[in-house]
Coordinates of C-alpha atoms and ligand atoms in Angstrom, one line a residue:
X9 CA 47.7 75.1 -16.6
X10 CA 44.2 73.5 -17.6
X11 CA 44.0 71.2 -20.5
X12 CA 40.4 71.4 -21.8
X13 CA 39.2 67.8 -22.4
X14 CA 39.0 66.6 -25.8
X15 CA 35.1 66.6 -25.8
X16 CA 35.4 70.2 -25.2
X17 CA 37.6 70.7 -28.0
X18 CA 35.5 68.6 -30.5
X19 CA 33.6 70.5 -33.4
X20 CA 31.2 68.6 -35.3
X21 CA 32.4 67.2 -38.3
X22 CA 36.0 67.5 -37.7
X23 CA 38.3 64.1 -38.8
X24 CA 41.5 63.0 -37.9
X25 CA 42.0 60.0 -40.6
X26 CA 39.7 58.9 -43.5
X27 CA 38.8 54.9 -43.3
X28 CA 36.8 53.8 -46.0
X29 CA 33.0 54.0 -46.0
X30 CA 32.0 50.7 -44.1
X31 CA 29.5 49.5 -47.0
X32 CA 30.9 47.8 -49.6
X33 CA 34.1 47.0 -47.5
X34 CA 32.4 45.0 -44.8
X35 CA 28.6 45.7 -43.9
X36 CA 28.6 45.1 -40.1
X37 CA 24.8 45.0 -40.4
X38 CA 24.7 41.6 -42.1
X39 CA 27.0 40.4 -39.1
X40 CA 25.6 42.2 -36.0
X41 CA 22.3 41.5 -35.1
X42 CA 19.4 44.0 -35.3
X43 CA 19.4 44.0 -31.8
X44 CA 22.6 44.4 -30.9
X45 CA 23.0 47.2 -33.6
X46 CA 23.1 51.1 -32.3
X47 CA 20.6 53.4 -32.7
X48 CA 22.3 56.4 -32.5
X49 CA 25.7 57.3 -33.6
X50 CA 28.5 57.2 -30.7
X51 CA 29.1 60.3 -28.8
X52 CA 32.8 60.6 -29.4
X53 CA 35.1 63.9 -29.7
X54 CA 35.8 65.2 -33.0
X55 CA 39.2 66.8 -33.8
X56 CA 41.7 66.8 -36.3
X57 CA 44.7 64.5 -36.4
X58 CA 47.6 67.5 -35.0
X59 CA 44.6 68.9 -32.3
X60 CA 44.8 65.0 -31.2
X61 CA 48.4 64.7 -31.1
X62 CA 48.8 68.1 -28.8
X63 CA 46.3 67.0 -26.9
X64 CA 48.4 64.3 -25.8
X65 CA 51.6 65.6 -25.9
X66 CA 50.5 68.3 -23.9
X67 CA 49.6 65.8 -21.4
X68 CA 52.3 63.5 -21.5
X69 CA 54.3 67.2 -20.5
X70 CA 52.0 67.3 -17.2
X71 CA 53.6 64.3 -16.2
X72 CA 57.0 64.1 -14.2
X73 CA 59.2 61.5 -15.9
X74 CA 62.8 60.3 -15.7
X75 CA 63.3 61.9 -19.0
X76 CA 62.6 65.1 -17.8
X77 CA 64.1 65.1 -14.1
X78 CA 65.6 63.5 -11.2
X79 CA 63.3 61.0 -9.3
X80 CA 64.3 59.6 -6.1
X81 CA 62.2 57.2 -5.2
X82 CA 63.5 55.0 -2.8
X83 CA 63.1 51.2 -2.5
X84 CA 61.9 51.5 -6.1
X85 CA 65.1 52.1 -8.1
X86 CA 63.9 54.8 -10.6
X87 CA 67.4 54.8 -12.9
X88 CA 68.0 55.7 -16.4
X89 CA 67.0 53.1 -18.4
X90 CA 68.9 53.0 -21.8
X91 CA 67.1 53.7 -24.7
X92 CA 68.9 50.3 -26.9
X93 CA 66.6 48.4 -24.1
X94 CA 63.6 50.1 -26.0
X95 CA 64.6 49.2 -29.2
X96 CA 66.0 45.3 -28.1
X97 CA 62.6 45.2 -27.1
X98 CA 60.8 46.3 -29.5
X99 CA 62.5 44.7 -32.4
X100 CA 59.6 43.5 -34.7
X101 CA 61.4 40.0 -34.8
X102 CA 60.7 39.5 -31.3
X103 CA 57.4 41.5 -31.1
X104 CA 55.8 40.0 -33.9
X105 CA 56.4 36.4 -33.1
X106 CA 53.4 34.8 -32.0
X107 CA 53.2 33.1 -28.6
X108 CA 51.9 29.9 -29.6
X109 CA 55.1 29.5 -32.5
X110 CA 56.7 25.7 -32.1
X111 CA 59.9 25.9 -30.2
X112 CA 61.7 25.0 -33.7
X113 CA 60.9 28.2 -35.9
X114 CA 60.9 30.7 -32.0
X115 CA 64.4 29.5 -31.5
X116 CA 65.9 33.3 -31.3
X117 CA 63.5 34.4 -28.8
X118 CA 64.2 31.2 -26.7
X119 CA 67.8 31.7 -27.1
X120 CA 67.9 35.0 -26.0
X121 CA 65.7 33.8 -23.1
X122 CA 68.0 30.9 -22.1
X123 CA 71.1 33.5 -22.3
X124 CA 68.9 35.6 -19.6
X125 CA 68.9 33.0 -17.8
X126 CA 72.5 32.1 -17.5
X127 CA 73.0 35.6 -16.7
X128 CA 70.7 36.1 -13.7
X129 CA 72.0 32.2 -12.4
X130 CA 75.9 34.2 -12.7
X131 CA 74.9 37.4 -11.0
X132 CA 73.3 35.6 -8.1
X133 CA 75.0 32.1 -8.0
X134 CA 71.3 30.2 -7.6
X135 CA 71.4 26.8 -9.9
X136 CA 67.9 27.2 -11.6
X137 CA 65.5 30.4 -12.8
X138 CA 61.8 30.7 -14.1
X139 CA 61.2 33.8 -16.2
X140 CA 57.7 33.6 -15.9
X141 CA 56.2 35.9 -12.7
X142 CA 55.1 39.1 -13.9
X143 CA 56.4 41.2 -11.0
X144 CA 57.9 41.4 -7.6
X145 CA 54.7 40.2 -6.1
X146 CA 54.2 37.6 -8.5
X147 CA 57.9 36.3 -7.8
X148 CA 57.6 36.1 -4.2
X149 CA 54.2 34.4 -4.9
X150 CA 55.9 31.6 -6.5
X151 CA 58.6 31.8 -4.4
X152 CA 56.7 30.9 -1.4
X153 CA 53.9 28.4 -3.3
X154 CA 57.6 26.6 -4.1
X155 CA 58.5 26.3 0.1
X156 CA 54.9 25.0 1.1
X157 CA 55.5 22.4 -1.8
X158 CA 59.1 21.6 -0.4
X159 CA 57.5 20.8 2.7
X160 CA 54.4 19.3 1.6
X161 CA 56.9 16.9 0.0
X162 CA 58.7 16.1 3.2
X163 CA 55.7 15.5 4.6
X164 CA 56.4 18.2 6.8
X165 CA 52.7 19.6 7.2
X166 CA 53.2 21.0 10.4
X167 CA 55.8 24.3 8.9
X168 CA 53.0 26.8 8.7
X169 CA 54.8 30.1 10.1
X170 CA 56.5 32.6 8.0
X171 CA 59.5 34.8 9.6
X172 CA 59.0 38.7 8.3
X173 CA 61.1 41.8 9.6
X174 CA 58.7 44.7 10.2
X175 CA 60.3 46.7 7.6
X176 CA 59.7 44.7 4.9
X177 CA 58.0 45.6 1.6
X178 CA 54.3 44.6 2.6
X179 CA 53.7 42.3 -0.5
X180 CA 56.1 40.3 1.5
X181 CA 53.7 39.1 4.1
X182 CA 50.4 39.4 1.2
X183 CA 52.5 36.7 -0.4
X184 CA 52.9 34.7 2.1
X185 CA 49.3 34.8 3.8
X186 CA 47.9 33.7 0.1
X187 CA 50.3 30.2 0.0
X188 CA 48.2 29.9 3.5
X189 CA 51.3 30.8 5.8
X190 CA 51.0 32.8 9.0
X191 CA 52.7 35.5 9.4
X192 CA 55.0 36.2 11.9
X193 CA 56.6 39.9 12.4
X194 CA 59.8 40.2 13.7
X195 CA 60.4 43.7 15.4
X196 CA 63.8 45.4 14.1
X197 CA 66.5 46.4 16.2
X198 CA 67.2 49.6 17.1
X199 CA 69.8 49.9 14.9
X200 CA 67.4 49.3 12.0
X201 CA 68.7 45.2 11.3
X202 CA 67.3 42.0 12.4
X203 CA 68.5 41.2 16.0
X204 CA 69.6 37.4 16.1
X205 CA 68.6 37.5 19.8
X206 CA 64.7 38.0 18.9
X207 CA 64.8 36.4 16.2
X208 CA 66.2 33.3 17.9
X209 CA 62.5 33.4 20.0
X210 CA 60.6 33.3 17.0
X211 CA 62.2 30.2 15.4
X212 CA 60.6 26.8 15.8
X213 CA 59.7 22.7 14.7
X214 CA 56.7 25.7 13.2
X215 CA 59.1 27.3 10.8
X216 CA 58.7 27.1 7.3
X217 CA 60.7 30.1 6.4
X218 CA 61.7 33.3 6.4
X219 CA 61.4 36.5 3.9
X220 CA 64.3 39.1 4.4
X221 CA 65.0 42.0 2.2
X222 CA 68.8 43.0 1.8
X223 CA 70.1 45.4 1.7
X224 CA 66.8 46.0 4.0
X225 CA 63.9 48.9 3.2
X226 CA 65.8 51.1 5.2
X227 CA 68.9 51.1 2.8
X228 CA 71.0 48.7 5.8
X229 CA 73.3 45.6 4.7
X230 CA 72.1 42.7 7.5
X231 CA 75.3 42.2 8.8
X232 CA 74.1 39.3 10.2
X233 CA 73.0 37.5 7.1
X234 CA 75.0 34.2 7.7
X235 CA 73.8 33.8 11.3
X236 CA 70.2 34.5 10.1
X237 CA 70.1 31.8 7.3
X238 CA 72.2 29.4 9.6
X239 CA 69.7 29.6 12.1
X240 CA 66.8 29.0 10.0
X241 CA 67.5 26.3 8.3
X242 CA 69.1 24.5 11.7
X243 CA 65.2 24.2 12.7
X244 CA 64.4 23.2 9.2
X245 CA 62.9 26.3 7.7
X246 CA 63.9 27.6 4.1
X247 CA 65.2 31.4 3.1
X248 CA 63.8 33.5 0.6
X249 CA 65.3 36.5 -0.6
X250 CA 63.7 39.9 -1.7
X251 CA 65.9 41.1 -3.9
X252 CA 64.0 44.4 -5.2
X253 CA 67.2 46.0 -4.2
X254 CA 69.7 44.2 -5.9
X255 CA 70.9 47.4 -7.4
X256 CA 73.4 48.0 -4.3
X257 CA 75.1 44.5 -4.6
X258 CA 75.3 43.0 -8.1
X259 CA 78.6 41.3 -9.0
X260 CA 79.9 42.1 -5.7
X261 CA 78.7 39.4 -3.4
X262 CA 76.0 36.3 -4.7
X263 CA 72.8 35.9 -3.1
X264 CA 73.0 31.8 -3.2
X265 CA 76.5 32.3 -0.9
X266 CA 74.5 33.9 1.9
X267 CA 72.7 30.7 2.3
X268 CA 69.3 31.8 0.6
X269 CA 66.9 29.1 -0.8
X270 CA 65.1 31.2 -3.6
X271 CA 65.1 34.8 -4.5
X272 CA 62.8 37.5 -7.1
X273 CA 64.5 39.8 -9.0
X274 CA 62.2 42.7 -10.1
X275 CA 63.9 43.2 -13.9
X276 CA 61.7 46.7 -13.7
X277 CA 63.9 48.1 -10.9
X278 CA 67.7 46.5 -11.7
X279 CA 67.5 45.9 -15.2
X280 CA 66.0 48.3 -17.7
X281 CA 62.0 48.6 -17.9
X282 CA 60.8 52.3 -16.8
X283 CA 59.4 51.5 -13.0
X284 CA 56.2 53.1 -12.0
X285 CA 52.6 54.1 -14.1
X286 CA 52.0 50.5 -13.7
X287 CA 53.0 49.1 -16.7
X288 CA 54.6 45.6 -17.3
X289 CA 57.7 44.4 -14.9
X290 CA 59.0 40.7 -14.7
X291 CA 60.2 38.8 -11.4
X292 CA 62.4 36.0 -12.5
X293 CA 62.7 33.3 -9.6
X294 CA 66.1 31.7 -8.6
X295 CA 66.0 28.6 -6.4
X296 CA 69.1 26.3 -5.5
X297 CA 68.5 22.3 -6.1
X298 CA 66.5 22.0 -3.1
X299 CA 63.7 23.9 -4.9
X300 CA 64.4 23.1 -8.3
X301 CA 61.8 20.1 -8.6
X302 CA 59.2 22.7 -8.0
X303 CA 60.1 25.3 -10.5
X304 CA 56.5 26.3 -12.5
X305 CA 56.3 24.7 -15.9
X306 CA 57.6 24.5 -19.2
X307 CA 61.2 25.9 -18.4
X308 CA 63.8 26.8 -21.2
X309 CA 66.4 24.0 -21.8
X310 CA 69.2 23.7 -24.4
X311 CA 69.7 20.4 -26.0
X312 CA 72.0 19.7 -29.3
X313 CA 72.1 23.5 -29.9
X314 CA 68.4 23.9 -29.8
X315 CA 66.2 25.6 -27.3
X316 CA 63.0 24.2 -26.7
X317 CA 60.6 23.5 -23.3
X318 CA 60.3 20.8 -21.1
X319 CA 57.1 20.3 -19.7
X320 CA 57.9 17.2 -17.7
X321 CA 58.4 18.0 -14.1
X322 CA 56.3 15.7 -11.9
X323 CA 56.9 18.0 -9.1
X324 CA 56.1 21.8 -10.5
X325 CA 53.8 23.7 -9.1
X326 CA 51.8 24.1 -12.2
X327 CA 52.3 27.3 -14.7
X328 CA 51.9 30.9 -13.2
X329 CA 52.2 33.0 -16.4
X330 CA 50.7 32.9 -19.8
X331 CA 53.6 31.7 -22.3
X332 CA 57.2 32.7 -21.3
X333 CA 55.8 35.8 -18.9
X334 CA 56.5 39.4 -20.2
X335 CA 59.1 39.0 -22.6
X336 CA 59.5 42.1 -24.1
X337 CA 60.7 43.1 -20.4
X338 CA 62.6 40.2 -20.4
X339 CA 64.3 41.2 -23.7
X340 CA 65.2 44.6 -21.9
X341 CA 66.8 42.9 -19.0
X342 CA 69.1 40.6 -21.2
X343 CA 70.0 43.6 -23.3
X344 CA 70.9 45.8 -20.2
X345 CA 73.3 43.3 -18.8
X346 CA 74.7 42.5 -22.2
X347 CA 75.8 46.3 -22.6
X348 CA 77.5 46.2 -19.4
X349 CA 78.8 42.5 -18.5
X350 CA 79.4 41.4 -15.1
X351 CA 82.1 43.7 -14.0
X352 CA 80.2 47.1 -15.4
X353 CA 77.0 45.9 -13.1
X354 CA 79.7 46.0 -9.7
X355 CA 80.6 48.9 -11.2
X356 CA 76.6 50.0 -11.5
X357 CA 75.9 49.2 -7.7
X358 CA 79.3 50.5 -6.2
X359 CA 78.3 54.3 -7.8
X360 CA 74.8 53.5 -6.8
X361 CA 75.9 53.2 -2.8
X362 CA 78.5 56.0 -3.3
X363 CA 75.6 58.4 -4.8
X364 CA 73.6 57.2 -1.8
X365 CA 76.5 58.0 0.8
X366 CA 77.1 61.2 -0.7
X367 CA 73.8 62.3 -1.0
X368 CA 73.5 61.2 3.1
X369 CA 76.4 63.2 4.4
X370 CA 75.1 66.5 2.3
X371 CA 71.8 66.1 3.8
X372 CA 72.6 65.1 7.2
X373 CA 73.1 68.9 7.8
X374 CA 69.8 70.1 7.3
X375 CA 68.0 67.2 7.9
X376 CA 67.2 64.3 10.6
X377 CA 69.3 61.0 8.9
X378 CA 67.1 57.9 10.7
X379 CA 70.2 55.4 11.0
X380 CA 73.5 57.5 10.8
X381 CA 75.4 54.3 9.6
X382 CA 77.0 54.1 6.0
X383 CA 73.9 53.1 4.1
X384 CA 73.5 51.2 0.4
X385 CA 71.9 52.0 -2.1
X386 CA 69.2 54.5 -0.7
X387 CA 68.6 56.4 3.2
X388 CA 65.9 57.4 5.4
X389 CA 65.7 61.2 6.6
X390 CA 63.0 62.4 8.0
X391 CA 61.2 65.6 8.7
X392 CA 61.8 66.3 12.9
X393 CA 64.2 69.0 12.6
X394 CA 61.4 70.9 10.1
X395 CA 58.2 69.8 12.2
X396 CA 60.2 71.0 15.6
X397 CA 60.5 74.3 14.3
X398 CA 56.7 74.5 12.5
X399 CA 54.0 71.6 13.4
X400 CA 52.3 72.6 10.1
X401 CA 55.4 71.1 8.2
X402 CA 56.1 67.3 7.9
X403 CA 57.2 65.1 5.5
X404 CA 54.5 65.2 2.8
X405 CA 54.8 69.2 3.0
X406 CA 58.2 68.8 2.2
X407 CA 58.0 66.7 -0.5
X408 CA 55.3 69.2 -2.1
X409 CA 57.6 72.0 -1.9
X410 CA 60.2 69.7 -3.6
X411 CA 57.8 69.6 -6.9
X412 CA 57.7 73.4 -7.5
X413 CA 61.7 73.0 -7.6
X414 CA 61.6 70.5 -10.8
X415 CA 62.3 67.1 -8.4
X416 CA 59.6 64.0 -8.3
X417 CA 59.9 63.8 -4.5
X418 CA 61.4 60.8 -2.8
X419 CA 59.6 58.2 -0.9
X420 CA 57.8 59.4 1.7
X421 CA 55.9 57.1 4.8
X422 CA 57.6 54.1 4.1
X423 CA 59.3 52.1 5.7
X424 CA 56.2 52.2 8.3
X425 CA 58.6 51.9 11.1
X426 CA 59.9 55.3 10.0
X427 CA 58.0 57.9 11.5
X428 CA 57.7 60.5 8.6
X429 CA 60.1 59.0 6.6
X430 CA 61.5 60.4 3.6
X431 CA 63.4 57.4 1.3
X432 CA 66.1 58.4 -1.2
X433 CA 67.5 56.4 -3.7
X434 CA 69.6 58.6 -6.0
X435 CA 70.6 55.3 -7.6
X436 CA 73.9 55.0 -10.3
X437 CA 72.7 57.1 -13.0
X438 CA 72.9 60.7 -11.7
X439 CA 75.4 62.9 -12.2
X440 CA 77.4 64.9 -9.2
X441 CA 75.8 68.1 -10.7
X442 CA 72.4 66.6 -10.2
X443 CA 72.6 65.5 -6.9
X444 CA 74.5 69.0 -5.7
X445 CA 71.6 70.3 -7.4
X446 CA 69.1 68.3 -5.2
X447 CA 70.9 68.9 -2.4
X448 CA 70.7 73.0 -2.7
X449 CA 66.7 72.6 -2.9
X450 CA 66.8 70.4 0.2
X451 CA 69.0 72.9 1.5
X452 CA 66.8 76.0 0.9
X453 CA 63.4 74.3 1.5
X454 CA 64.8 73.4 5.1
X455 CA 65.6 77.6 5.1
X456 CA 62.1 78.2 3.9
X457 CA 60.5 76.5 6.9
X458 CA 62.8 79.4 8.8
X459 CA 61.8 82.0 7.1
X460 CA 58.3 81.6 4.9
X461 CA 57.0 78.7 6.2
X462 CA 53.5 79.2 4.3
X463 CA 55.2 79.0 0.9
X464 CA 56.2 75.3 2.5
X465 CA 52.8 74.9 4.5
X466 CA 50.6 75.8 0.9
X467 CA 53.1 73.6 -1.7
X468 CA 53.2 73.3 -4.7
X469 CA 53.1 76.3 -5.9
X470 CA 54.0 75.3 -10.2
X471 CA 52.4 72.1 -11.0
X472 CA 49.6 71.9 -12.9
X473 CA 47.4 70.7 -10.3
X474 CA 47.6 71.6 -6.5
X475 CA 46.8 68.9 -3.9
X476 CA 45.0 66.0 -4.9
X477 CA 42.5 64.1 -2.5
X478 CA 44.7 60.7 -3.1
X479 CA 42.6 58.6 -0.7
X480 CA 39.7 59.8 -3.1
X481 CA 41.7 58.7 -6.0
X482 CA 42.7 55.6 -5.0
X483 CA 39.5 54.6 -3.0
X484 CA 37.2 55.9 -6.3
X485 CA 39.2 56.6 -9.5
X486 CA 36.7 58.2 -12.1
X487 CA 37.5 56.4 -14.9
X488 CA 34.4 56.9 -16.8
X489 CA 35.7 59.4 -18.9
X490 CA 32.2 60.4 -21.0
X491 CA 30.3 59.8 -17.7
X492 CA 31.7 62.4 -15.5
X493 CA 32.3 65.0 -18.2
X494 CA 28.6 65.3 -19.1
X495 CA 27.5 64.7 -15.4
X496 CA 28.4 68.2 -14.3
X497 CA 30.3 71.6 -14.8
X498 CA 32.8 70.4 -11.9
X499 CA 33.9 67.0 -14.5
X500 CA 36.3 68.8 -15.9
X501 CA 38.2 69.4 -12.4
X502 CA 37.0 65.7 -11.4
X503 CA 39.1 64.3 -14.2
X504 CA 42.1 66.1 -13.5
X505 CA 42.0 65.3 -10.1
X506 CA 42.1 62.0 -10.7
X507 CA 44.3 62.1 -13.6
X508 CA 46.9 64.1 -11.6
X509 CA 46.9 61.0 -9.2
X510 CA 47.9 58.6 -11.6
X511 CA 50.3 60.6 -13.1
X512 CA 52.8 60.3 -10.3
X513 CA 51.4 61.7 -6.9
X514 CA 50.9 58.4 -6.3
X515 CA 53.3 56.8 -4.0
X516 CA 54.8 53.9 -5.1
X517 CA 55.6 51.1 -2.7
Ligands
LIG16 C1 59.0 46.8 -5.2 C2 59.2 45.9 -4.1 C3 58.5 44.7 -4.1 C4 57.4 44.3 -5.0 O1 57.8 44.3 -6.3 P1 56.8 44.6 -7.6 O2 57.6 44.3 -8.8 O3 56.4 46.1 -7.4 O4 55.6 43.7 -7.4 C5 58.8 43.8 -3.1 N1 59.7 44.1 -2.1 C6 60.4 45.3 -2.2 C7 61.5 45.5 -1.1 C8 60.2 46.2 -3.2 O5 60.9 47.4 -3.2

């Protein structure tokens, strides 16, 4: 299915709304200068208000979306989201309050705030929070600019190495390289978990820290998660947590217990925002009293029953967000754990890791499971059994062929140390029937590369558009919308080429 563009749809003359005639009402032309004022009228499409609205929704429908299907997309916690999130959200009292009101008429906004941050401090035991960082990223950002100011404090100038497992989430290491850190990679074991043996080697007067991900990127508990923050801080180094997948443990064990200096929590993948497109996420930061001093300014205190921010904190590492960071996705976050409370989130992350075990032991038949081991919250197959039988089919095949059956297709070629890996996170909100249904279109695309392997080989077969060059895409999105369209006949193709990319081919890690 082709959508024409709305420039080929336009007729001259055609009007979607009626605003008033411009003189009389405001004459720009007193305000603009001559110079600056157009000479010709705008080349702009002209349609009628309903042709504009099924333009749209028409290609809002080209779009997969976790209102319209399954998405599996591991390390990046696609879940249901519910829709009272949308509406706490977007609750004019909140949305129309201005960012610069005094703390004494904003007081609801800062109280819901404050209550967010209780919650997150309960769910992951750390003493102190900033709800500022826009993201993951961001978090760990501050997260690490926090350690090099611990140690520039100690006078400790001489803690410039950062510890990183090799499967880590590579904004890890970008992180770290910006606060000035090198990087050091620790290899994984074989059985897909930090081996205290290497990591023993690594570990030095040098240390600043380390970064570890757990449950790890390949859906494993570090078993050794005492041992490994034991040891780093023996040599004086601090622990950071990435807790992007925080969805496998809430309210079952606490982050601060396991030794960890400072954590991110990515509210867009745990706590009700809609992950992916790019749009808004938050990374609240949790730091024990170590770190504290260093928190980014003003933070949210309670005195006498009022709210209000303190901006005195001779030791901050400045402000990192605009106002109070993203706090309609903030607003989300505090509504989602409101509806359930602290036992329904255990309850959230012990389906999430049965959804993940069950989906595992279904697939294991067909496909190549990477570490056999009872996994979290998501697992790593990968393509061998499929690529033995036909070198023309690996993992991104696969995944193809998974579109034309009605599934956004897991994770595919990450983690890096994953040779053609495919990462499924089914995650807590999916029902049996949906993952049996899953699992019969793994189970008869594995068939297919038996016996039609060209239907596999040439997928998808029902989406509106085929494969897309996503190097291209990425490396030179058209974006120029009136540009390309007049530039030549093949615009048309251009657009939703690139269009298709950002509309969920993308992958997302
Ligand atoms: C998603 C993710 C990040 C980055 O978080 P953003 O919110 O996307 O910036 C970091 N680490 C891991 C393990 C992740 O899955």
């Amino acid at each position: 299915m082709s959508i024409p563009t709305l420039f080929e749809e336009s007729v001259s003359g055609r009007q979607g709304v009626t605003l008033p005639s411009p003189e009389g009402v405001w004459d720009l032309s007193q305000y603009v200068p001559k110079s600056m004022q157009r000479k010709t009228a705008a080349r702009l499409p002209e349609l009628s208000q309903l042709e504009i609205m099924r333009h749209f929704v028409k290609l809002s429908q080209l779009n997969h979306a976790i209102d319209t299907g399954f998405y599996p997309l591991g390390s990046c916690t696609m879940k249901y989201n519910p829709k009272i999130c949308d509406w706490v959200g977007q609750l004019t009292g909140f949305t129309q309050l201005h960012p610069e009101t005094p703390d004494a008429f904003s007081q609801g906004t800062l109280a819901l705030l404050y209550r967010l941050q209780q919650y997150l401090k309960d769910i992951t035991g750390f003493d102190a929070v900033t709800l500022q960082p826009a993201a993951g990223a961001h978090g760990e950002l501050v997260g690490m600019m926090m350690v090099k100011a611990y140690h520039l404090k100690n006078n400790d100038l001489a803690r410039n190495e950062v510890l990183i497992p090799d499967s880590a989430h590579g904004t890890n290491p970008a992180s770290a390289a910006m606060c000035g850190f090198k990087i050091i990679e620790i290899p994984s074991g074989k059985d897909g978990l930090v081996d205290l043996e290497v990591l023993k080697k690594y570990l030095s007067s040098k240390t600043a820290g380390i970064m570890l991900t757990n449950p790890n990127t390949l859906g494993l508990f570090e078993k050794d998660i005492l041992e490994i923050t034991r040891l780093v801080h023996e040599v004086g180094g601090l622990c950071y947590y990435d807790g992007a997948n925080l969805n496998a443990i809430m309210g079952i064990t606490q982050i601060a217990t396991m030794g960890f200096d400072v954590m991110h929590i990515n509210t867009h993948k745990t706590f009700a925002t809609p992950h992916g497109g790019g749009g808004p996420g938050s990374g609240p930061v949790l730091v024990n009293r170590k770190l504290e001093p260093f928190l980014p300014v003003p933070i949210i205190e309670s005195q006498d029953n009022q709210y209000c921010l303190t901006w005195d904190r001779p030791d901050t590492i400045g402000k990192v967000k605009l106002f109070q960071g993203n706090v309609e996705i903030l607003l989300r976050a505090y509504a989602y754990i409101e509806c359930f409370g602290l036992e329904g989130l255990k309850e959230v992350s012990e389906t999430a890791v049965m959804n993940a075990n069950y989906l595992k032991e279904s697939l294991k038949l067909y496909y190549h499971v990477a570490f056999p081991q009872t996994c979290m919250h998501e697992f790593i197959l990968t393509s061998q059994n499929q690529h033995a039988r036909n070198d023309q089919i690996n993992t991104m095949t696969l995944a193809k062929r998974l579109m034309d059956y009605g599934f956004h297709p897991p994770t595919v070629y990450f983690p890096l140390i994953v040779p053609e890996a495919m990462m499924i996170e089914p995650t807590e909100t999916e029902s049996k029937q949906t993952l049996d249904t899953f699992v019969e279109a793994m189970k008869q695309i594995d068939a297919e590369t038996q016996t039609q392997p060209e239907t596999v080989i040439q997928a998808p077969h029902t989406t509106p558009v085929k494969r897309v060059d996503e190097v291209l895409a990425a490396r030179s999105p058209d974006l120029n919308f009136y540009k390309t369209f007049a530039a030549n006949k093949e615009a048309t193709e251009n657009i939703s080429r690139t269009n298709a990319c950002f509309e969920g081919s993308r992958p997302c890690p």
